[in-house]
XYZ file of C-alpha atoms in Angstrom:
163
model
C 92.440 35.333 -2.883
C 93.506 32.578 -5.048
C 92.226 33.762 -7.795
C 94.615 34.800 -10.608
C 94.314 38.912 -12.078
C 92.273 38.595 -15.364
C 92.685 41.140 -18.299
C 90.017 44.001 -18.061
C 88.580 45.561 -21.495
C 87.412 49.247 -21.284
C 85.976 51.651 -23.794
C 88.672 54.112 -23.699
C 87.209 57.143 -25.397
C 86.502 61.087 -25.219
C 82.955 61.760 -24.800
C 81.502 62.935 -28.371
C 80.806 66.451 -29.237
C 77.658 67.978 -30.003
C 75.322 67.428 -33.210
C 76.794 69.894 -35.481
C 80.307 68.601 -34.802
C 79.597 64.981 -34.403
C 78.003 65.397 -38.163
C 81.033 67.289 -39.251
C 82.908 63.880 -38.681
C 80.429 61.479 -39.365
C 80.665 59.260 -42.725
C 76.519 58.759 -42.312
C 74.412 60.323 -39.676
C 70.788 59.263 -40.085
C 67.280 57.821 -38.666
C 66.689 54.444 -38.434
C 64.697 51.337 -36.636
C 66.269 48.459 -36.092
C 65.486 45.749 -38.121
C 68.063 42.947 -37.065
C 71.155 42.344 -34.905
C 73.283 39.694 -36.149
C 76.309 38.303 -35.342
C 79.896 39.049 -36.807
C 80.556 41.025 -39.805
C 83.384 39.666 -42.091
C 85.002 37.701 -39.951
C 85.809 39.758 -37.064
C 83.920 40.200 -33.878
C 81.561 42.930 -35.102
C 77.697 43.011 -34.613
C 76.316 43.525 -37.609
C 72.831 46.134 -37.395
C 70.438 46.169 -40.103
C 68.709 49.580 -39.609
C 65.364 50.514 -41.432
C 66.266 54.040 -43.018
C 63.437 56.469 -42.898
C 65.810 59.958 -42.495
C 69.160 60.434 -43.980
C 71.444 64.004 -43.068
C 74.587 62.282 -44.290
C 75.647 59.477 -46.486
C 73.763 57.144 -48.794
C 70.117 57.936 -48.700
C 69.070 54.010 -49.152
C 65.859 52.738 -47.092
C 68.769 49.763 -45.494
C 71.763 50.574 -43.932
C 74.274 47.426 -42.286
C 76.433 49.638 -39.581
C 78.337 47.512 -37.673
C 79.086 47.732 -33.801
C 81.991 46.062 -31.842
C 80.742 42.933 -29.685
C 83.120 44.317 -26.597
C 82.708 46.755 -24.221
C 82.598 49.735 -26.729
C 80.051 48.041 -28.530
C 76.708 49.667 -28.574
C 74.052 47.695 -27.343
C 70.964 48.043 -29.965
C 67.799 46.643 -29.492
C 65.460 45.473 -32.316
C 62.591 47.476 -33.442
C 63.686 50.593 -31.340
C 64.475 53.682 -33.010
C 68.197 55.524 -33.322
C 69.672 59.064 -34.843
C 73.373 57.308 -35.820
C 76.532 58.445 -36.484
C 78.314 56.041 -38.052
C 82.279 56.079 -39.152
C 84.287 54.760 -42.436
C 86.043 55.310 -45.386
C 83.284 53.211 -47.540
C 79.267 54.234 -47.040
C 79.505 50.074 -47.750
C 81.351 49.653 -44.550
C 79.905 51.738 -41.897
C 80.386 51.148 -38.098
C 79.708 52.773 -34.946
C 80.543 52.064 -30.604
C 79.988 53.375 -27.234
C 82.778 56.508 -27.914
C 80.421 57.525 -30.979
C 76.644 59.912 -30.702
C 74.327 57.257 -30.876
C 70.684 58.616 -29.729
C 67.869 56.296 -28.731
C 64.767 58.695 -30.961
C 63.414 59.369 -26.776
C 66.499 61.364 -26.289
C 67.336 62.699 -29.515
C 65.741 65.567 -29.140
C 68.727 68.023 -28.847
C 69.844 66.080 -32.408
C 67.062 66.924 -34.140
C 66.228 69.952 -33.159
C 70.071 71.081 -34.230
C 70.127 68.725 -37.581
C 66.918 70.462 -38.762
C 65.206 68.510 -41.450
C 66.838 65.538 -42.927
C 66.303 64.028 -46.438
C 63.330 61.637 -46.438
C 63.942 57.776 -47.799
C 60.838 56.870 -49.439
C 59.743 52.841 -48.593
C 60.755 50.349 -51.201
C 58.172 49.146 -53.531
C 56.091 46.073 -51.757
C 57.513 42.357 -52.791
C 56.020 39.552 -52.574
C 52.123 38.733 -53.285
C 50.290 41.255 -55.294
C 53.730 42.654 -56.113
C 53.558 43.997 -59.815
C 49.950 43.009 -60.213
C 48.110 46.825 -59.625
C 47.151 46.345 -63.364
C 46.038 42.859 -63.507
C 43.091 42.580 -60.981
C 40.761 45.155 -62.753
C 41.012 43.036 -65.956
C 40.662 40.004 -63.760
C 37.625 41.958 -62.127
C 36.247 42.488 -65.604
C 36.351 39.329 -67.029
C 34.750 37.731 -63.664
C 31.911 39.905 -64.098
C 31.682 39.425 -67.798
C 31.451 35.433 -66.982
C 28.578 35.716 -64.430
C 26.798 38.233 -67.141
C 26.635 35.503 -69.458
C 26.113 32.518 -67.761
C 23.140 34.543 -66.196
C 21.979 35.444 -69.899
C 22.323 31.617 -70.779
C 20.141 30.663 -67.745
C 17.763 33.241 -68.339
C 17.440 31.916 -72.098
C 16.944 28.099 -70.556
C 13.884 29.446 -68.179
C 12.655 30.991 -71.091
C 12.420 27.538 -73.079
């Protein structure tokens, strides 16, 4: 009773259409896990989701994509390590976002999606970094020299049990 009216935020949007439209729209539609949620993008009170690329229908066909999704209540609620088909919105492939009024599908419900995208282009994994990056070439020769050590030093102690 004495409490005063506060402000209420709704998503005020039209549900989206079906695949074939929704990618008719769509900047980038494509198949991704969740890699990280992070907090604002640029300064404004966007959630920033790094998605794992591993299917691309439209837009940049890179194995990372940054889409970012309002905080509010039309912000889409993505978890980490799950699994999305994602429409996302803008006028630069740099600058992607996507919300609640948008066809996000969880991969457990996409089925209608992928059965009416058909086969997407595949984004092959990025070469491994870190240890044993660059090095393919480099452990046979190691692997040869290392038995070409213990060859002679067995030669030289066969030559000292000789004498």
């Amino acid at each position: 009773v004495f409490a005063l009216p506060r402000p209420c935020a709704a998503c005020d949007c039209v549900a989206p259409g079906p695949p074939e439209q929704e990618l008719g729209k769509a900047t980038a539609v494509f198949r991704g896990r969740v890699a990280e949620v992070s907090g604002t993008r640029g300064g404004t009170a966007e959630r920033r989701v790094t998605f794992e690329v591993s299917e691309v229908w439209k837009g940049p066909a890179t194995r990372e994509l940054v889409v970012g999704s309002g905080m509010g209540t039309c912000g889409y609620e993505f978890t980490r390590n799950d699994e999305y088909i994602v429409y996302a919105y803008g006028d630069d492939p740099s600058a992607l976002s996507t919300d609640l009024c948008r066809r996000i599908r969880p991969i457990a419900n996409a089925g209608e999606d992928l059965r009416a995208l058909g086969p997407g282009t595949a984004v092959a994994a990025p070469a491994r970094d870190g240890f044993g990056a660059g090095y393919g070439k480099l452990f046979p020769l190691l692997g040869a020299i290392v038995v070409g050590l213990l060859t002679a030093g067995l030669a030289l102690l066969s030559r000292r049990a000789r004498m």
